[in-house]
Amino acid sequence: MKLADVCRSMEEWAPLAWQESYDNAGLLVGDPTMEVKGVLISLDCTEEVVEEAIQKDCNVIISHHPIVFKGLKSLTGKNYVERTVIKAIQHSVALYASHTNLDHAPKGVSYHLAQKLGLAGKVLLPAENALKQISYYVPVENQESVREALHAAGAGNIGEYSACSFASEGIGRFTPSNEANPVIGQRSIATDVKEVKVDMIFPTHLESTILHALKKAHPYEEVAYFIHSLSNRWNEVGAGFIGELDKAMSGEDFIQWVKKSLDLTAIRHTPILSKKIKKVALCGGAGSFLIAEAKRQGADAFLTGDLKYHEFFDGENSCMLCDIGHYESEVMIKDAIHTYLSNIFSNFAVLKSETLTNPVRYA
Ligand SMILES: [Zn+2]
């Protein structure tokens, strides 16, 4: 198995196109054609994690946080980022990060935090511009093979439904030029053909793959199609998670229950509300950008990491804001990546890092 195979598998779950514009997810260090001996999974990539990989004979590290984030202008070892990268290169250890793309992916970071709390629900803020529509025209007799080619390329999935399309019949008309090589009709003669117009939804990041599949499967020299932008949000892809507890509980009980479920030392939270907590929103990592959305959807509590002092005021006695720690809100993604890759690859070891990379301590 090559490094490229591992990267491809990770990107089938969390396509790089889903990362935020400021992010730097993907393969950061390593030759994609390199043979994989073992994969070590960590939340952060540090010198200690690279050392652990070397000791455990793993030549690939998959982390959630990208070690190279802002760009490197020199590699002299003057800080931990440079030293980590240098060590990885010296020992031929590849570094790969799946960050905000994995936050947004179906069953991504926030979903797994919700799972730890036994919370069933849905994505809090579904993604915009992640879906497009294609409409194309095909002779009636070729409609099935073209449809299948587009489905195989990833078009036509809506939630739990696959191979979705809408077809309407009509008459296509065209006049081939003297240079054309028409499959149906003759040069310079207007031709009518019984055609089907097919509409399908597809993930924006697959546009070139879908068009390639359409042109390859379609019998015509010149394929007529339209790509439409959609304002539909993609309900399974996006930021945060919201759901309801099995039974409502008091604010005090909720705090204790979260501490116990996530094995936390401390939670920083806004004052306990007089109302019971039933609807809970959350976001792994730094999720303050979702406070307004959580409140808009009626969340009684919002859990995330990295809340700043002034952001706590935004709870405004309607939503209890809880800072459970950045590391603590995301560390469970290690298990999810481990399970995912172990199910795909059986010919090399997939291990979870045992290094505690959380730089925060509680006194
Ligand atoms: Zn994070």
XYZ file of C-alpha atoms and ligand atoms in Angstrom:
364
model
C 0.000 0.000 0.000
C 1.236 3.439 -0.924
C 0.910 6.637 1.074
C -1.359 7.920 -1.710
C -3.836 5.088 -0.936
C -4.065 6.169 2.717
C -4.506 9.820 1.702
C -7.214 8.862 -0.797
C -9.114 6.871 1.824
C -8.988 9.763 4.290
C -10.240 12.110 1.568
C -13.146 9.839 0.655
C -14.354 10.504 4.207
C -13.193 14.109 4.487
C -12.509 15.686 1.058
C -9.899 18.454 1.210
C -12.373 20.756 -0.553
C -14.349 20.870 2.712
C -11.577 22.542 4.706
C -11.827 26.222 5.650
C -9.932 28.716 3.472
C -7.428 29.409 6.297
C -6.658 25.727 6.826
C -3.787 23.543 5.608
C -5.148 19.993 5.685
C -3.799 17.199 3.478
C -0.389 15.637 2.936
C 2.167 17.973 4.503
C 5.343 15.883 4.387
C 6.062 12.721 2.403
C 6.264 11.100 -0.991
C 2.825 9.793 -2.082
C 4.480 6.777 -3.772
C 6.123 5.700 -0.475
C 5.239 2.220 0.813
C 3.305 2.416 4.112
C 4.754 0.370 7.001
C 2.392 1.614 9.700
C 0.125 4.549 10.565
C 0.105 6.397 13.886
C -2.959 8.519 14.704
C -2.742 11.572 16.924
C -4.716 14.738 17.618
C -1.576 16.890 17.357
C 1.697 16.262 15.614
C 4.703 17.047 17.826
C 8.337 15.949 18.070
C 7.286 13.397 20.712
C 4.673 11.938 18.356
C 7.249 11.646 15.556
C 9.575 9.885 18.057
C 6.736 7.520 18.997
C 6.119 6.768 15.304
C 9.802 5.927 14.806
C 9.798 3.652 17.893
C 6.648 1.869 16.698
C 7.906 1.515 13.118
C 5.143 3.692 11.710
C 6.178 5.854 8.755
C 2.911 7.800 8.492
C 1.376 10.101 11.105
C -2.229 11.194 10.665
C -3.132 14.072 12.933
C -6.190 16.271 13.229
C -4.245 19.510 13.625
C -1.803 20.332 10.806
C 1.728 20.904 12.145
C 2.405 23.204 9.185
C -0.338 25.798 9.371
C 0.942 29.255 8.532
C 3.666 28.249 6.076
C 7.370 27.799 6.711
C 9.949 30.222 5.364
C 12.933 28.358 6.741
C 13.679 25.000 8.361
C 16.355 25.619 10.959
C 14.789 24.017 14.029
C 14.190 27.292 15.901
C 10.724 26.227 17.097
C 8.748 23.024 17.686
C 7.023 23.202 14.306
C 10.301 23.287 12.384
C 11.891 20.650 14.632
C 8.905 18.322 14.151
C 9.039 18.669 10.364
C 12.840 18.225 10.266
C 12.635 15.103 12.427
C 9.879 13.653 10.237
C 11.865 14.281 7.041
C 15.092 12.893 8.541
C 13.324 9.662 9.500
C 11.178 9.402 6.350
C 7.960 9.787 8.325
C 5.062 11.233 6.312
C 2.756 13.782 7.955
C -0.894 14.056 6.976
C -3.597 16.223 8.568
C -7.374 16.001 8.347
C -8.582 19.155 10.079
C -11.577 21.396 9.316
C -12.472 19.058 6.445
C -12.915 16.346 9.082
C -14.900 18.787 11.245
C -17.309 19.182 8.328
C -17.391 15.579 7.084
C -20.351 13.290 7.845
C -19.578 11.520 11.120
C -16.769 13.990 11.723
C -15.357 15.470 14.922
C -18.529 17.005 16.401
C -20.540 13.879 15.601
C -18.099 11.781 17.614
C -18.192 14.231 20.530
C -21.988 13.912 20.419
C -21.658 10.112 20.355
C -19.611 10.241 23.573
C -22.534 12.065 25.159
C -25.108 9.703 23.656
C -26.676 12.619 21.818
C -28.700 11.820 18.678
C -29.338 14.647 16.246
C -27.988 16.412 13.182
C -25.406 18.843 11.839
C -25.872 22.274 13.475
C -24.853 24.423 10.507
C -25.061 22.492 7.211
C -22.554 23.473 4.525
C -23.265 26.014 1.795
C -22.025 25.697 -1.795
C -21.142 22.045 -1.319
C -23.764 20.821 -3.804
C -24.457 21.537 -7.483
C -26.915 20.260 -10.053
C -26.186 18.903 -13.499
C -28.767 18.708 -16.301
C -27.778 16.851 -19.434
C -29.468 15.573 -22.600
C -29.013 12.029 -23.865
C -30.668 9.850 -26.544
C -33.362 7.668 -24.962
C -31.505 4.433 -25.698
C -28.318 5.627 -23.955
C -29.932 7.051 -20.842
C -29.239 4.101 -18.514
C -25.541 3.696 -19.231
C -24.900 7.445 -18.857
C -26.926 7.572 -15.644
C -24.939 4.689 -14.180
C -21.636 6.330 -15.135
C -22.613 9.508 -13.304
C -23.755 7.605 -10.222
C -20.460 5.706 -10.201
C -18.671 9.077 -10.289
C -20.582 10.233 -7.183
C -23.681 12.037 -8.503
C -27.253 11.487 -7.334
C -26.888 10.938 -3.574
C -29.380 12.655 -1.268
C -29.103 11.734 2.432
C -29.826 8.019 2.778
C -30.937 7.763 -0.877
C -28.590 6.901 -3.718
C -28.918 6.832 -7.515
C -31.417 9.722 -7.459
C -32.295 11.501 -10.710
C -35.215 13.077 -12.518
C -35.749 12.481 -16.242
C -38.086 14.145 -18.712
C -38.492 13.219 -22.383
C -38.400 15.625 -25.287
C -36.992 16.275 -28.716
C -33.416 17.462 -29.079
C -32.520 19.334 -32.302
C -29.101 20.140 -33.706
C -27.352 20.852 -37.006
C -23.841 19.368 -37.300
C -21.243 21.547 -39.076
C -19.214 20.355 -42.039
C -16.377 19.559 -39.635
C -18.553 17.564 -37.233
C -18.687 13.757 -36.952
C -22.222 13.209 -35.661
C -23.203 9.832 -34.216
C -26.792 10.552 -35.254
C -27.778 12.684 -38.294
C -25.722 14.192 -41.113
C -23.532 17.251 -41.606
C -25.417 20.485 -42.360
C -28.837 18.887 -41.872
C -31.034 19.765 -38.921
C -31.704 16.595 -36.949
C -34.396 15.801 -34.386
C -33.629 13.104 -31.784
C -35.814 11.645 -29.042
C -33.803 12.560 -25.952
C -34.104 12.507 -22.209
C -33.111 15.430 -20.014
C -31.700 14.136 -16.735
C -31.197 16.226 -13.576
C -28.952 15.129 -10.725
C -27.408 16.647 -7.647
C -23.682 16.179 -7.022
C -20.948 17.283 -4.588
C -19.288 20.479 -5.857
C -15.792 19.105 -5.326
C -16.528 16.236 -7.747
C -17.433 18.500 -10.692
C -14.491 17.627 -12.935
C -14.855 13.888 -12.166
C -18.573 14.012 -12.989
C -18.029 15.896 -16.258
C -15.291 13.488 -17.269
C -17.651 10.549 -16.596
C -20.462 12.224 -18.563
C -18.298 12.884 -21.610
C -16.814 9.401 -21.521
C -20.173 7.593 -21.259
C -22.187 9.843 -23.592
C -22.377 8.803 -27.262
C -22.308 12.348 -28.686
C -19.252 14.186 -29.953
C -20.550 17.320 -28.259
C -22.449 16.751 -25.019
C -25.116 19.294 -24.067
C -25.248 19.927 -20.326
C -25.772 22.666 -17.755
C -24.199 22.992 -14.309
C -26.290 24.943 -11.813
C -25.215 26.444 -8.511
C -27.624 25.609 -5.688
C -28.559 27.444 -2.547
C -29.462 24.098 -0.925
C -27.336 23.342 2.116
C -25.922 19.837 2.482
C -27.565 18.533 5.635
C -25.002 15.809 6.350
C -21.959 18.058 5.849
C -21.133 21.109 7.949
C -20.171 22.490 11.332
C -21.257 21.454 14.825
C -24.029 19.145 15.975
C -27.377 19.581 17.710
C -29.617 17.039 19.379
C -31.806 16.319 22.375
C -31.054 14.453 25.569
C -33.179 11.392 26.321
C -34.516 13.226 29.314
C -34.146 16.825 30.438
C -31.845 17.489 33.394
C -30.954 20.407 35.615
C -27.938 22.549 34.753
C -25.990 21.128 37.724
C -26.719 17.557 36.689
C -25.851 18.353 33.087
C -22.408 19.699 34.030
C -21.668 16.633 36.172
C -22.911 14.308 33.458
C -20.716 15.960 30.782
C -17.694 15.805 33.112
C -18.296 12.128 33.731
C -19.049 11.221 30.097
C -15.911 12.944 28.793
C -13.692 12.274 31.819
C -13.043 16.003 32.338
C -11.159 17.675 35.170
C -13.001 20.967 34.780
C -15.583 22.826 32.728
C -15.718 26.618 32.432
C -19.369 27.557 32.069
C -21.854 30.409 32.315
C -24.211 30.533 35.338
C -26.570 27.582 35.755
C -29.931 28.383 34.160
C -33.185 27.910 36.013
C -34.606 25.914 33.079
C -33.816 22.266 32.427
C -31.339 21.254 29.741
C -32.878 19.208 26.935
C -31.575 20.501 23.599
C -27.793 20.483 23.359
C -25.564 21.921 20.621
C -21.828 21.343 20.446
C -18.738 21.807 18.345
C -15.375 20.091 18.692
C -12.428 22.528 18.886
C -12.888 26.294 18.802
C -16.636 26.649 18.162
C -17.566 30.139 19.354
C -18.624 31.014 15.783
C -21.607 28.693 16.319
C -23.002 30.267 19.514
C -25.529 32.386 17.593
C -26.695 29.414 15.505
C -27.033 27.211 18.610
C -29.202 29.874 20.251
C -31.224 30.401 17.068
C -32.079 26.689 17.067
C -33.109 26.819 20.709
C -30.195 24.987 22.330
C -30.340 25.056 26.134
C -26.596 24.402 26.299
C -23.650 24.701 23.913
C -20.426 22.768 24.442
C -17.161 23.627 22.751
C -13.526 24.570 23.419
C -11.566 27.836 23.486
C -14.298 30.238 24.608
C -12.977 33.717 25.360
C -14.117 35.791 28.332
C -16.355 38.111 26.316
C -17.868 35.232 24.377
C -19.298 33.825 27.607
C -21.580 36.887 27.756
C -23.222 35.737 24.501
C -25.076 32.978 26.368
C -27.422 35.706 27.627
C -29.267 33.491 30.089
C -30.890 31.486 27.295
C -28.088 29.055 26.495
C -25.560 27.720 28.980
C -22.118 28.001 27.356
C -19.595 25.378 28.402
C -15.905 25.388 27.542
C -14.847 21.772 27.922
C -11.304 22.306 26.552
C -10.055 22.180 22.980
C -8.167 18.895 23.329
C -10.927 17.256 25.368
C -13.569 18.159 22.774
C -11.668 16.545 19.915
C -9.491 13.736 21.251
C -12.162 11.097 20.500
C -11.579 11.580 16.756
C -8.437 9.435 17.186
C -10.668 6.415 17.824
C -12.857 7.260 14.832
C -9.883 7.583 12.440
C -8.443 4.366 13.877
C -11.683 2.444 13.317
C -12.110 3.900 9.825
C -8.607 3.050 8.586
C -8.463 -0.344 10.346
C -11.590 -1.366 8.438
C -9.993 -0.442 5.103
C -6.367 -1.550 5.552
C -5.319 -4.866 7.034
C -1.811 -5.154 5.595
C -0.111 -2.658 7.930
C -0.523 -1.570 11.546
C -2.872 1.311 12.354
C -2.102 2.536 15.886
C -3.390 5.258 18.181
C -0.696 7.512 19.642
C -0.171 7.150 23.385
C 1.555 10.537 23.678
C -0.434 13.132 25.625
C -0.207 16.138 23.332
C -2.553 18.423 25.290
C -0.400 21.463 26.216
C -2.912 22.580 28.864
C -2.784 21.430 32.496
C -5.278 22.095 35.308
C -4.056 22.920 38.801
Zn -8.908 21.584 17.050
